XYZ file of N, CA, C and O in Angstrom:
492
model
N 0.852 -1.186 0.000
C 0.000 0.000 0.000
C 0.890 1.238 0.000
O 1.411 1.515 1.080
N 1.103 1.901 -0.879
C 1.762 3.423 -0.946
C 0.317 4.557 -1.622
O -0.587 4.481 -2.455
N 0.817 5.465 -0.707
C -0.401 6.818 -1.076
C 1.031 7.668 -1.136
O 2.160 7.215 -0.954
N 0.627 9.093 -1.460
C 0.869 10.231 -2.033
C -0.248 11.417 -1.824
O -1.226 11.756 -2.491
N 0.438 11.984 -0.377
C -0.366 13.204 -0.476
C 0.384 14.788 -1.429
O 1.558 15.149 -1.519
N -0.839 15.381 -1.976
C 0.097 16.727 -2.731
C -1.292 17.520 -2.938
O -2.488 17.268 -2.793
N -0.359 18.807 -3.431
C -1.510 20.045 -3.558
C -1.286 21.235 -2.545
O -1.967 22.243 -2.735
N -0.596 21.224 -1.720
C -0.233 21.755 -0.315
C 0.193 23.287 -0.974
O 0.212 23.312 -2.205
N 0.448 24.234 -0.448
C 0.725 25.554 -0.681
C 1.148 26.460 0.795
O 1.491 26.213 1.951
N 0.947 27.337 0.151
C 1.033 28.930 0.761
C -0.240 29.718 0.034
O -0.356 29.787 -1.190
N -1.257 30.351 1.066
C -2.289 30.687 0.547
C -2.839 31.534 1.542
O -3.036 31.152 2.695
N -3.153 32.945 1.028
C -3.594 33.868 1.826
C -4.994 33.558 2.679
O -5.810 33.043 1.914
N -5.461 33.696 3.873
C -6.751 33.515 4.315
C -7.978 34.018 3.361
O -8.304 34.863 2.527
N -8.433 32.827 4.128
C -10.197 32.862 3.051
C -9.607 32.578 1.784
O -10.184 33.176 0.876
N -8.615 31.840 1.403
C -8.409 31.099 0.076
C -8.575 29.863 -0.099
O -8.902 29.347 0.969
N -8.482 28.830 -1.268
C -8.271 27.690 -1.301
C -7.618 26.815 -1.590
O -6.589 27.317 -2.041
N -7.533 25.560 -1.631
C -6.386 24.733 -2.015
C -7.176 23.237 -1.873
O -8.098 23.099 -1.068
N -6.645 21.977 -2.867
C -7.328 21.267 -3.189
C -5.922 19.873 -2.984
O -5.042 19.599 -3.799
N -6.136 19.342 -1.843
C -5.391 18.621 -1.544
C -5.914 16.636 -2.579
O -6.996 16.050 -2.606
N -4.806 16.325 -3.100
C -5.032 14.779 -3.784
C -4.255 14.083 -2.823
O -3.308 14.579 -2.212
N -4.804 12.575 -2.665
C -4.640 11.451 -2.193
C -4.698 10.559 -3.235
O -5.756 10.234 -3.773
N -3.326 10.038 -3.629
C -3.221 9.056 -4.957
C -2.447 7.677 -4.142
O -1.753 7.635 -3.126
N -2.949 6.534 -5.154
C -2.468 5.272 -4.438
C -2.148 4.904 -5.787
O -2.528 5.272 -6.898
N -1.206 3.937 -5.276
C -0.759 3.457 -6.642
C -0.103 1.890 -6.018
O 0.651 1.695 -5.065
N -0.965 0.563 -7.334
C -0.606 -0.780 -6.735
C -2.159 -1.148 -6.086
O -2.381 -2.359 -6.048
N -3.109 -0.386 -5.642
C -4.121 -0.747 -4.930
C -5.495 -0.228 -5.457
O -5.419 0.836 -6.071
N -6.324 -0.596 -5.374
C -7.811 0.093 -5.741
C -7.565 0.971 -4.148
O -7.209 0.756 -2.990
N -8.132 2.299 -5.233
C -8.116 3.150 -3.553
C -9.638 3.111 -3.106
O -9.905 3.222 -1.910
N -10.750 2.936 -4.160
C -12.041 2.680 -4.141
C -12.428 1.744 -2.894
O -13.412 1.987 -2.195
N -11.540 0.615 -2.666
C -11.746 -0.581 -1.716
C -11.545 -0.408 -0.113
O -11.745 -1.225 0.785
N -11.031 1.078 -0.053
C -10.514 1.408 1.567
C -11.048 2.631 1.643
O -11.013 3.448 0.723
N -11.644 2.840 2.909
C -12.415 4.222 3.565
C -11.039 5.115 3.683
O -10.257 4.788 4.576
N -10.796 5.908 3.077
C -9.786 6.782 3.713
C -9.472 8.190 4.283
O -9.923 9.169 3.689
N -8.825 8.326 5.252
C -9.305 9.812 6.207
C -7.672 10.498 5.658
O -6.609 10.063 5.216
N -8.275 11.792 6.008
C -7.345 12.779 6.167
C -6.850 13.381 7.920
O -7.614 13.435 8.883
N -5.814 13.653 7.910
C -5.183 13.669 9.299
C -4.527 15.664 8.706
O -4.439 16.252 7.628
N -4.249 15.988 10.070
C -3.539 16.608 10.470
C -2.225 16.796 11.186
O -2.160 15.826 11.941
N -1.099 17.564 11.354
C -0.339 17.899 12.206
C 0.417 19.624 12.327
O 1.492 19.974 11.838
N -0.585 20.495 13.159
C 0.728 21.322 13.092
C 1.736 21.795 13.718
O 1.924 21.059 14.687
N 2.703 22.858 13.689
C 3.665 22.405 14.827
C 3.559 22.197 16.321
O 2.378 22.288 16.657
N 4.058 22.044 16.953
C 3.846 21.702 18.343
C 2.244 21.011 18.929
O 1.816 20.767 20.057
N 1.880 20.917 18.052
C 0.057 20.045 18.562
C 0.671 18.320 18.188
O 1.661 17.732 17.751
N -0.482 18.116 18.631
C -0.881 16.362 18.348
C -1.656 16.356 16.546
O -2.379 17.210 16.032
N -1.269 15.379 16.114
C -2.198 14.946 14.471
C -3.302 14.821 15.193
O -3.300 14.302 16.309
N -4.558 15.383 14.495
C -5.865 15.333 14.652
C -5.900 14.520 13.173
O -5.108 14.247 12.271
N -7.727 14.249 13.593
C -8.418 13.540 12.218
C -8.512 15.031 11.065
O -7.460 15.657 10.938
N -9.892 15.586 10.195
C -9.751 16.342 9.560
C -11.145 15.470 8.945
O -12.179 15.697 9.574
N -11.244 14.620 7.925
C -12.694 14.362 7.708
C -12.373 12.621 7.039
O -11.195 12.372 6.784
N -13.200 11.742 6.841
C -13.388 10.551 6.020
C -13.999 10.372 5.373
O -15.108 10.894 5.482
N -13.691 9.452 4.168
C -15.012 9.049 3.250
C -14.468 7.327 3.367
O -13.380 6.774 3.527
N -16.235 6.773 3.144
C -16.037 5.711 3.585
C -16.053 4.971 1.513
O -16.252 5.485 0.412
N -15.719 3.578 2.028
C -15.346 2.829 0.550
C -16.629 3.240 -0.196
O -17.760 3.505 0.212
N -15.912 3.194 -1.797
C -17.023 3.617 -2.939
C -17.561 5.198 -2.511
O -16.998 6.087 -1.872
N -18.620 5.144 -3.021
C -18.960 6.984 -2.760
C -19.907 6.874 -1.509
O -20.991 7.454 -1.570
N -19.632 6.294 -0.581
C -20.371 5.707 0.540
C -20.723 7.534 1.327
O -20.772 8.519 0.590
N -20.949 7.652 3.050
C -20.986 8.567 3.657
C -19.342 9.196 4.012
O -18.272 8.589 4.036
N -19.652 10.657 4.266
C -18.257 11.072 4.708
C -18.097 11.860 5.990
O -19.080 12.588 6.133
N -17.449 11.953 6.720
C -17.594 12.688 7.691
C -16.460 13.787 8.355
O -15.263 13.508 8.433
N -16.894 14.752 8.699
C -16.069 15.993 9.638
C -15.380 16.458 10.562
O -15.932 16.595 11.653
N -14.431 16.716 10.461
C -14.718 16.985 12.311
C -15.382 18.940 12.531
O -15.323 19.820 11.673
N -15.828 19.027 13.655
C -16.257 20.147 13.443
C -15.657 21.724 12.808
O -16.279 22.630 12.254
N -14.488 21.619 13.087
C -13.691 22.926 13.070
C -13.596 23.059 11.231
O -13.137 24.063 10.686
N -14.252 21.546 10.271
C -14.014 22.121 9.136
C -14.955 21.663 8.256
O -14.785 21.298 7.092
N -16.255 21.722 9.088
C -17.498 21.331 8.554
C -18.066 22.713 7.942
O -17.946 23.770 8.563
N -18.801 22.617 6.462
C -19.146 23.621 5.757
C -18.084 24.244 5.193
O -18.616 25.068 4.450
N -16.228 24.427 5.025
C -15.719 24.636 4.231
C -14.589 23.493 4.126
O -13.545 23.949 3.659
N -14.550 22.534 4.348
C -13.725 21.430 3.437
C -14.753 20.601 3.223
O -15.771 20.591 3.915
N -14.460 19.611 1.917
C -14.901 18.616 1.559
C -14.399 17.432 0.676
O -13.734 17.744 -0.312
N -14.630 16.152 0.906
C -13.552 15.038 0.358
C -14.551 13.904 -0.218
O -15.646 13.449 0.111
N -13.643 13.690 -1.211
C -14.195 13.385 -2.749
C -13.330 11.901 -2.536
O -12.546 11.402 -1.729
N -14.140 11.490 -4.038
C -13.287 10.782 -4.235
C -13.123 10.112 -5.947
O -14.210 9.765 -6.410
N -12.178 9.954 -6.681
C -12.097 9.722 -7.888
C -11.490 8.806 -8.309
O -10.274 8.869 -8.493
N -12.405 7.454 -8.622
C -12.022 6.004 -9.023
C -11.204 6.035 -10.201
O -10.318 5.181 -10.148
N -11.198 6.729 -11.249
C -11.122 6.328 -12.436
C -9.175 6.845 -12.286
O -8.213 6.160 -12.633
N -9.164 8.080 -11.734
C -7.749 8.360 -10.874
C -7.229 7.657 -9.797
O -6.056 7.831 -9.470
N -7.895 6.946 -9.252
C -7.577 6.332 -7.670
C -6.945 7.358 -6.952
O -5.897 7.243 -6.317
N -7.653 8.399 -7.086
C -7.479 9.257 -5.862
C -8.938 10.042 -5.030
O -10.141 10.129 -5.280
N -7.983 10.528 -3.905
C -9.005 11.165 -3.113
C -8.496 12.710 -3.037
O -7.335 13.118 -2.992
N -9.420 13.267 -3.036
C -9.365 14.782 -2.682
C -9.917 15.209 -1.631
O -10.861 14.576 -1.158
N -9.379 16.576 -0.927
C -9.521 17.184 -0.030
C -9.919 18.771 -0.248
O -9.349 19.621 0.436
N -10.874 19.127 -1.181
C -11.082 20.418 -1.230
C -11.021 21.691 0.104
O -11.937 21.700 0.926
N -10.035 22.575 0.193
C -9.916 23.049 1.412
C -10.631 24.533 1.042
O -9.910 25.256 0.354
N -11.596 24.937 1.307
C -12.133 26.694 1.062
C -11.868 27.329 2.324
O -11.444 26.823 3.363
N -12.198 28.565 2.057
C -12.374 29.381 3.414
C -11.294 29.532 4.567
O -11.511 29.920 5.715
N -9.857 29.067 3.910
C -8.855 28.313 4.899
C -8.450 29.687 5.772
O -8.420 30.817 5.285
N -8.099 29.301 7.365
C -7.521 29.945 8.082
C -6.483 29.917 8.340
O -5.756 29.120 7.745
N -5.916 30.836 9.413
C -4.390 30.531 10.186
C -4.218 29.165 10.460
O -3.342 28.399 10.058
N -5.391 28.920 11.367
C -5.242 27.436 12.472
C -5.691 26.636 11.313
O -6.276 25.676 11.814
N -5.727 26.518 9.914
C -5.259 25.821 9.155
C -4.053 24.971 8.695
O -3.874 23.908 8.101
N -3.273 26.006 9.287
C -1.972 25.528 8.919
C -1.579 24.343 9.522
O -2.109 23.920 10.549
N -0.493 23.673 8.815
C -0.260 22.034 8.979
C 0.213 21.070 8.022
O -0.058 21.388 6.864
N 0.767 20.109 8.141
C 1.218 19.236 7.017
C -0.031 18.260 7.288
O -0.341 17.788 8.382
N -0.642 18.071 6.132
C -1.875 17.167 5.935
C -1.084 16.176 5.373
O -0.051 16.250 4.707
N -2.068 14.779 5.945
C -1.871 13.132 5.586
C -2.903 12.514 5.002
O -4.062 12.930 4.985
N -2.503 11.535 4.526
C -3.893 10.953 4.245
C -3.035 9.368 4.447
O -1.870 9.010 4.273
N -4.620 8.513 5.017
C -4.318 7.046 5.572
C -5.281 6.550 5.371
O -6.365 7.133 5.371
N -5.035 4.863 5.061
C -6.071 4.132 5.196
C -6.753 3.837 6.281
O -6.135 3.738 7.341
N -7.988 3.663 6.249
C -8.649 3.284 7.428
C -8.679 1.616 7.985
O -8.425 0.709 7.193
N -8.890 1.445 8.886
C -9.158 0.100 9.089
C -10.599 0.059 9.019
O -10.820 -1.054 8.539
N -11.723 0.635 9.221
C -13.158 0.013 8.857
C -13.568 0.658 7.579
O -13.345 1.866 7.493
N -14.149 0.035 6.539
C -14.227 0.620 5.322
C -15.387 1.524 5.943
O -15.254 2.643 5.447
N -16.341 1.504 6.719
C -17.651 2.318 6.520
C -16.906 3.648 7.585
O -17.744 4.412 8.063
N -16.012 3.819 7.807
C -14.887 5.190 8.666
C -15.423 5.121 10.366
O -15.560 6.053 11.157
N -15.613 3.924 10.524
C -15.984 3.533 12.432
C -14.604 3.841 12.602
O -13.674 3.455 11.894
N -14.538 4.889 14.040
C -13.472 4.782 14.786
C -12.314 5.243 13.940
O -11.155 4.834 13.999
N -12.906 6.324 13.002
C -11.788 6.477 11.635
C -10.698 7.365 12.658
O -9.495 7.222 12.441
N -11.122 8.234 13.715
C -9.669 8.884 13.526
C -9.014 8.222 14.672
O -8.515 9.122 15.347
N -8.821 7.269 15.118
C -8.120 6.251 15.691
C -7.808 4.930 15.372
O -7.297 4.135 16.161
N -8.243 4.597 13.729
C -8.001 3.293 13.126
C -6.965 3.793 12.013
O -7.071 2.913 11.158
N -6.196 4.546 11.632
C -5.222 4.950 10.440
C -4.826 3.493 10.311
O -4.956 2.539 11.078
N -4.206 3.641 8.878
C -3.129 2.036 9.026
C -2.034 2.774 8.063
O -0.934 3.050 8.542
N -2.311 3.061 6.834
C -1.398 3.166 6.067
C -1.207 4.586 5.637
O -2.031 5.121 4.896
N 0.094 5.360 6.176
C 0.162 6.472 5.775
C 0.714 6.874 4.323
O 1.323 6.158 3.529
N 0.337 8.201 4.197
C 1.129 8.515 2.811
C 1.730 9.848 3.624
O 1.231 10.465 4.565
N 3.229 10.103 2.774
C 3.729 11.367 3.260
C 2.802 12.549 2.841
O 1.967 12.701 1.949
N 3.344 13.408 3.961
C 2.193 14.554 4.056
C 2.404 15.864 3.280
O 3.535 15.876 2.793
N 1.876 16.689 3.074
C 1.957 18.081 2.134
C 1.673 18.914 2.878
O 0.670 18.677 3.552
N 2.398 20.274 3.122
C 2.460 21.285 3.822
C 1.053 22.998 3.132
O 1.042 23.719 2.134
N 0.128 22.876 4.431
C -0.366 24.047 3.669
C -0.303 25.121 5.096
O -0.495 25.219 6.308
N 0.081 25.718 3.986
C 0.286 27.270 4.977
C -0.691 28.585 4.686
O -0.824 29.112 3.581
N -1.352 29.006 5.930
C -2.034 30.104 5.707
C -1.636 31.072 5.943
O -1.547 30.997 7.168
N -1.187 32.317 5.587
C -0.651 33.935 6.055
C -0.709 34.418 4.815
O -0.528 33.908 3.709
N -1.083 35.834 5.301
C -0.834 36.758 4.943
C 0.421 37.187 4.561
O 0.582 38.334 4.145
């Protein structure tokens, strides 16, 4: 299992940026996969999941109503549309497989990481 996170930037507030999750070797269609966080000095948080196929997806609150995550079979990737981004945006985003395809217990089941992409918000 190898992923590939990219798309990451430098982007003034209230802008956007459109983070991909590509796998390659695997149907990415077959695994629920979440997006993670880390920024400096904090703990990785979750960020949102979609579960296998175009199943349900879910949030965590701080980025419900301006992110949203896709997903594109025919690419075997996943996206992370980021709008509206803030400071406390900032962070190197991940993306991992889940261990339950339907995203139970997604932001404490990761399995397989992909290296992460740096997005930065400032002015």
């Amino acid at each position: 299992v190898q992923l590939q996170a990219s798309g990451g930037g430098l982007v003034q507030p209230g802008g956007s940026l459109r983070l991909s999750c590509a796998a390659s070797g695997f149907p990415l269609e077959d695994y629920a996969i979440g997006w993670f966080r880390q920024a400096p000095g904090k703990e990785r948080e979750g960020v949102s999941c979609i579960s296998v196929g175009m199943g349900p997806t879910y949030y965590e609150d701080f980025v419900k109503g301006r992110f949203a995550i896709s997903r594109d079979s025919a690419k075997n990737t996943v996206y992370l549309q980021l709008n509206s981004l803030k400071p406390e945006d900032t962070a190197v985003y991940y993306c991992a497989t889940i261990m339950n395809i339907d995203c139970t217990a997604w932001r404490s089941k990761p399995e397989d990481w992909g290296q992460g992409t740096q997005v930065t918000v400032s002015s």
